[in-house]
Coordinates of C-alpha atoms in Angstrom, one line a residue:
Chain A
M328 CA 85.8 59.2 108.3
D329 CA 88.6 59.8 106.3
S330 CA 91.5 61.3 108.2
K331 CA 92.4 63.6 105.4
L332 CA 89.0 65.2 104.9
L333 CA 88.0 68.0 107.1
T334 CA 84.5 69.2 108.1
I335 CA 83.4 72.5 106.8
G336 CA 83.7 73.7 110.4
Q337 CA 87.3 72.5 110.8
A338 CA 88.2 74.1 107.3
S339 CA 86.3 77.4 108.2
K340 CA 88.7 77.6 111.5
M341 CA 91.9 76.8 109.4
V342 CA 90.9 79.4 106.7
G343 CA 89.7 81.9 109.2
V344 CA 86.4 82.6 107.4
S345 CA 82.8 81.8 108.3
I346 CA 81.0 78.6 107.2
Q347 CA 78.6 80.7 105.1
T348 CA 81.8 82.2 103.2
L349 CA 83.1 78.6 102.6
R350 CA 79.8 77.6 101.2
R351 CA 79.9 80.8 98.9
W352 CA 83.5 80.0 98.0
D353 CA 82.6 76.4 96.9
D354 CA 79.8 77.7 94.8
V355 CA 81.9 79.8 92.9
G356 CA 84.9 77.4 92.7
R357 CA 87.4 79.7 94.9
L358 CA 87.8 76.8 97.2
P359 CA 85.9 73.7 96.1
S360 CA 84.6 71.0 98.5
V361 CA 84.3 67.3 98.1
R362 CA 80.9 65.6 98.8
K363 CA 80.5 62.2 100.6
P364 CA 78.1 60.0 98.9
K365 CA 76.3 59.6 101.9
G366 CA 74.6 62.5 103.3
G367 CA 76.3 64.9 100.9
H368 CA 77.7 67.3 103.3
R369 CA 80.7 69.4 102.3
H370 CA 84.1 68.1 103.2
Y371 CA 87.4 69.5 102.3
R372 CA 90.6 67.9 101.6
K373 CA 93.2 68.9 104.2
E374 CA 95.8 69.6 101.4
D375 CA 93.3 71.7 99.5
V376 CA 92.9 73.9 102.4
E377 CA 96.6 73.9 103.2
N378 CA 97.2 75.0 99.7
Y379 CA 94.6 77.6 99.6
I380 CA 96.4 79.2 102.8
K381 CA 99.7 78.9 101.4
S382 CA 99.1 80.3 98.1
N383 CA 96.8 83.1 99.6
V384 CA 99.2 84.6 102.3
K385 CA 102.4 84.1 100.4
D386 CA 101.7 87.6 99.0
L387 CA 99.9 89.8 101.5
F388 CA 99.8 92.7 99.1
R389 CA 98.3 90.7 96.3
L390 CA 95.9 89.3 98.9
A391 CA 94.7 92.7 100.0
K392 CA 94.4 93.9 96.5
S393 CA 92.2 90.9 95.1
W394 CA 90.1 91.8 98.4
I395 CA 89.6 95.3 97.7
T396 CA 89.0 94.9 94.0
S397 CA 86.7 92.0 94.1
D398 CA 83.3 93.1 93.0
S399 CA 81.1 91.5 95.9
G400 CA 82.6 92.3 99.4
I401 CA 83.4 89.6 101.6
E402 CA 85.3 89.6 104.9
P403 CA 89.0 88.9 104.8
R404 CA 90.4 86.1 106.9
H405 CA 89.7 86.8 110.4
D406 CA 93.2 87.3 111.4
F407 CA 93.8 89.8 108.8
Y408 CA 90.5 91.7 109.5
C409 CA 89.9 94.5 111.9
S410 CA 86.1 95.0 112.0
N411 CA 86.4 98.1 114.1
S412 CA 89.0 100.3 115.4
S413 CA 89.2 98.7 118.8
V414 CA 90.5 95.5 117.0
F415 CA 92.8 97.4 115.0
Q416 CA 94.4 99.1 118.2
A417 CA 94.7 95.7 119.7
R418 CA 96.7 94.5 116.4
L419 CA 98.5 97.6 116.2
S420 CA 100.0 97.0 119.8
K421 CA 100.9 93.7 118.7
L422 CA 102.7 95.1 115.6
E423 CA 104.6 97.4 117.9
N424 CA 105.6 94.5 120.2
D425 CA 106.8 92.4 117.1
L426 CA 108.6 95.3 115.3
G427 CA 110.3 96.2 118.9
R428 CA 112.0 93.0 118.8
V429 CA 113.7 93.6 115.1
K430 CA 117.2 94.9 115.8
E431 CA 117.8 96.7 112.5
I432 CA 114.9 98.8 112.9
S433 CA 115.1 99.6 116.7
G434 CA 115.3 103.2 116.5
I435 CA 112.6 103.8 113.9
F436 CA 109.9 101.3 115.0
P437 CA 107.7 103.5 116.7
L438 CA 107.4 105.7 113.5
I439 CA 106.5 102.6 111.4
V440 CA 103.7 101.8 114.1
A441 CA 102.6 105.4 113.9
I442 CA 102.1 105.8 110.3
A443 CA 100.5 102.3 110.1
G444 CA 98.0 103.7 112.9
E445 CA 97.3 106.8 111.2
I446 CA 96.7 105.0 107.8
G447 CA 94.3 102.6 109.4
N448 CA 92.7 105.2 111.9
N449 CA 91.9 107.4 108.8
S450 CA 89.8 104.5 107.2
F451 CA 87.8 104.2 110.4
D452 CA 87.5 107.9 111.0
H453 CA 86.3 108.8 107.3
N454 CA 84.0 105.7 107.1
L455 CA 82.4 105.2 110.2
G456 CA 78.5 105.0 109.4
N457 CA 79.2 105.2 105.7
W458 CA 81.0 102.0 104.7
P459 CA 79.7 100.9 101.3
D460 CA 79.8 97.2 102.0
I461 CA 82.4 95.6 104.4
P462 CA 83.2 97.7 107.5
G463 CA 86.4 97.8 108.8
I464 CA 89.8 97.3 107.3
F465 CA 92.3 94.5 106.2
F466 CA 95.7 94.9 108.1
A467 CA 98.6 92.5 108.0
Y468 CA 102.1 92.4 108.2
D469 CA 105.3 90.3 107.2
L470 CA 108.5 90.8 109.3
K471 CA 110.4 88.7 106.8
K472 CA 109.6 90.6 103.8
K473 CA 109.6 93.8 106.2
E474 CA 106.2 95.2 105.1
V475 CA 102.8 96.2 106.5
I476 CA 99.8 96.1 104.3
L477 CA 96.6 98.1 105.0
A478 CA 93.5 98.3 102.9
D479 CA 89.7 99.2 103.1
R480 CA 86.6 99.0 101.1
G481 CA 85.6 102.6 102.2
Q482 CA 84.7 105.7 100.1
G483 CA 88.2 106.5 99.2
V484 CA 90.2 109.9 99.4
L485 CA 88.5 111.7 96.7
K486 CA 85.0 111.3 98.0
T487 CA 86.1 112.1 101.6
L488 CA 87.8 115.2 100.6
K489 CA 85.4 116.6 98.2
R490 CA 83.5 117.4 101.4
I491 CA 85.6 120.0 102.2
K492 CA 87.1 120.6 98.6
P493 CA 84.3 120.3 96.4
E494 CA 86.5 121.5 93.5
L495 CA 88.7 118.2 93.3
A496 CA 88.2 116.7 90.2
N497 CA 90.1 113.4 90.3
H498 CA 91.6 110.9 92.5
Q499 CA 95.2 112.0 91.6
D500 CA 94.5 115.5 92.6
A501 CA 92.8 114.2 95.6
L502 CA 95.9 112.2 96.5
M503 CA 98.3 115.2 95.9
V504 CA 96.0 117.5 98.4
A505 CA 95.9 114.5 101.2
F506 CA 99.6 114.1 101.3
T507 CA 100.3 117.8 101.2
E508 CA 98.0 120.4 102.2
I509 CA 97.8 121.3 105.9
I510 CA 94.5 121.8 107.1
S511 CA 95.1 124.6 109.7
G512 CA 92.9 125.0 112.9
R513 CA 90.0 122.7 113.5
A514 CA 87.5 124.0 111.3
P515 CA 85.8 122.8 108.9
E516 CA 86.8 119.5 110.4
S517 CA 89.7 118.5 112.8
R518 CA 90.5 115.6 110.8
G519 CA 92.8 115.5 107.8
N520 CA 96.5 115.8 108.8
G521 CA 97.6 112.2 109.3
L522 CA 98.7 111.6 105.7
K523 CA 100.8 114.7 105.7
F524 CA 102.5 113.1 108.8
V525 CA 102.9 109.8 106.8
R526 CA 104.4 111.4 104.4
E527 CA 107.1 113.6 106.6
V528 CA 108.2 110.3 108.2
V529 CA 108.7 108.4 105.2
V530 CA 110.8 111.2 103.4
N531 CA 113.0 111.4 106.5
N532 CA 113.5 107.8 107.2
E533 CA 114.3 104.4 105.6
I534 CA 110.7 103.6 104.9
R535 CA 108.9 103.2 101.5
L536 CA 105.1 103.6 100.7
F537 CA 102.7 102.8 98.1
F538 CA 99.5 104.1 98.3
Q539 CA 96.4 103.7 95.8
T540 CA 93.0 105.1 95.9
G541 CA 90.5 105.1 92.8
D542 CA 92.8 105.1 89.9
A543 CA 95.7 106.9 91.4
R544 CA 98.5 105.6 93.0
L545 CA 101.5 107.2 94.9
K546 CA 104.9 106.1 96.0
I547 CA 107.2 108.0 98.4
Q548 CA 110.6 107.0 99.9
K549 CA 113.3 108.7 101.7
D550 CA 114.5 112.2 100.7
D551 CA 111.8 112.5 98.0
S552 CA 110.8 116.2 97.5
N553 CA 108.4 115.6 95.0
L554 CA 105.2 113.3 95.0
D555 CA 105.2 110.3 92.3
I556 CA 101.5 110.4 91.6
K557 CA 100.2 108.2 88.6
K558 CA 97.0 107.2 87.0
T559 CA 96.6 103.3 87.3
L560 CA 94.9 101.0 85.2
T561 CA 93.1 99.4 88.0
N562 CA 90.3 101.3 89.7
F563 CA 88.7 100.5 93.2
R564 CA 86.9 102.2 95.9
G565 CA 88.7 102.7 99.1
C566 CA 92.4 102.6 99.9
L567 CA 95.3 100.4 99.8
A568 CA 98.6 101.0 101.4
R569 CA 102.0 99.0 101.6
I570 CA 104.7 100.2 103.9
K571 CA 108.1 98.8 103.5
F572 CA 111.1 99.1 105.9
Chain B
M870 CA 100.6 119.3 137.6
T871 CA 102.3 116.7 135.6
I872 CA 100.2 114.6 133.3
F873 CA 102.0 111.3 132.7
L874 CA 101.1 110.0 129.2
K875 CA 102.2 106.3 129.9
K876 CA 99.1 106.2 132.2
F877 CA 96.9 106.3 129.1
G878 CA 99.1 103.6 127.3
T879 CA 102.3 103.3 125.4
T880 CA 100.4 103.3 122.0
L881 CA 98.7 106.5 121.8
T882 CA 97.1 106.4 118.4
S883 CA 93.6 107.4 116.9
R884 CA 91.2 110.2 117.3
Q885 CA 88.8 108.0 119.4
F886 CA 91.1 107.0 122.1
G887 CA 92.6 110.5 122.4
K888 CA 89.2 112.0 122.8
E889 CA 88.3 109.4 125.4
S890 CA 91.6 109.9 127.2
F891 CA 91.0 113.7 127.4
A892 CA 87.2 113.1 128.5
A893 CA 88.5 111.0 131.2
F894 CA 91.2 113.1 132.4
E895 CA 89.3 116.4 132.2
P896 CA 87.8 116.5 135.8
S897 CA 91.5 116.2 137.1
L898 CA 92.2 119.6 135.3
R899 CA 89.7 121.5 137.4
E900 CA 92.5 121.0 140.4
I901 CA 94.8 123.2 138.4
K902 CA 95.3 126.8 139.8
D903 CA 95.4 129.9 138.1
A904 CA 99.2 130.2 137.5
E905 CA 100.1 126.7 137.9
K906 CA 102.2 125.2 135.0
V907 CA 100.7 121.8 133.3
E908 CA 103.5 119.5 132.2
V909 CA 102.7 116.8 129.9
D910 CA 105.4 113.8 130.3
F911 CA 106.1 111.4 127.3
E912 CA 108.5 109.2 129.3
G913 CA 107.6 105.6 128.5
V914 CA 105.4 106.4 125.6
I915 CA 106.3 104.2 122.6
T916 CA 104.3 105.1 119.6
F917 CA 102.6 108.6 119.6
T918 CA 100.5 109.9 116.4
P919 CA 98.9 113.2 115.3
S920 CA 95.4 111.9 115.6
W921 CA 95.6 111.0 119.5
G922 CA 97.9 114.0 120.1
D923 CA 95.5 116.4 118.4
E924 CA 92.6 115.3 120.5
F925 CA 94.6 115.5 123.9
L926 CA 97.2 118.4 123.1
S927 CA 94.8 120.9 121.4
P928 CA 92.4 121.5 124.3
L929 CA 95.3 121.7 126.8
L930 CA 97.0 124.3 124.6
E931 CA 93.5 126.1 124.3
R932 CA 93.0 126.1 127.9
F933 CA 96.5 126.7 129.4
D934 CA 98.4 128.5 126.5
D935 CA 101.9 129.3 127.6
R936 CA 101.7 127.4 130.8
L937 CA 101.7 124.1 128.9
I938 CA 105.2 122.4 128.9
L939 CA 106.0 119.3 127.4
K940 CA 108.9 117.0 128.7
N941 CA 110.8 113.9 127.5
T942 CA 109.9 114.2 124.1
S943 CA 112.9 112.3 122.4
N944 CA 111.0 109.3 121.1
L945 CA 111.0 109.7 117.2
S946 CA 107.2 109.5 116.9
V947 CA 106.6 112.0 119.6
K948 CA 109.0 114.5 117.7
A949 CA 107.5 113.7 114.2
T950 CA 103.9 114.3 115.7
L951 CA 104.9 117.5 117.5
K952 CA 106.3 119.0 114.2
I953 CA 103.1 118.3 112.4
L954 CA 101.0 119.8 115.1
E955 CA 103.0 122.9 115.4
E956 CA 102.5 123.4 111.5
V957 CA 98.7 122.6 112.2
Y958 CA 98.3 125.0 115.1
Q959 CA 100.8 127.6 113.7
R960 CA 102.6 127.9 116.9
K961 CA 105.4 126.2 118.7
F962 CA 105.1 124.0 121.9
K963 CA 107.2 124.8 125.1
V964 CA 109.6 121.9 125.5
E965 CA 111.6 121.3 128.5

């Protein structure tokens, strides 16, 4: 066999998705295979696979955005995919360990881990048993670019908050409530203060946050007293967040 | 009694984990005498969040009220978490 040709199994391991996913991607032209005349099994040029990986992990934020906006849900690459909260906890510990070694942020790294934890766990807490298609979250980070990316294809902030605030009319209002209003006591539900914590941490430290849900996006950075919330052209279910530090 | 949080782990995030931690420790709370203080020691904790904190500290506060005392809270994620929980509970923690 040509040494530069990979079997579908080898390609699947490299890209981090299942063989079934690769077949689907081949059918839609996302990552085309080559077929050998004899037998006709799918093979992949090593170069194609490497290029695919390179061009898709160069920009984690874009990768997460294309995952969350695609019409039909597919699981992300397995190293960016936390299918349940236990996987997320384990990867968050790894983030803690990796960030702990970065000198410039030695003082604040627990805060970065804490807000990533709150955003990711929010996704699980609010969608458990109700995931519309792909359960779990996209979670990746780039220490060189100093960013952490989280995304979920869940129900989004508006739908979640409407359960306790049925008067909410749009995604922008929902974002405002999620990041500003403290829900006191444990009724009607104990959840709901994680994003206020995220805001507090960001405005008091050298951290920037981008957060989008539905057709509303929010940006916060140090010393911001007001929330910058705008309507966006893109609209998706779920949440997409980028933490820059 | 002193509860050493690092015995639950150094990354204390998520409601689920907080709930499990409290449920696992709950039987030990029965040993606490009527007037005894309950200290929660944060020494060694690296990442602390409101979701874990709410599930673990809120039942302690409810049960022991003024007898609950927090120690070694200088980690920034501990400080930020306690601040938001104080707003949610509308009361201050006793910190040593």
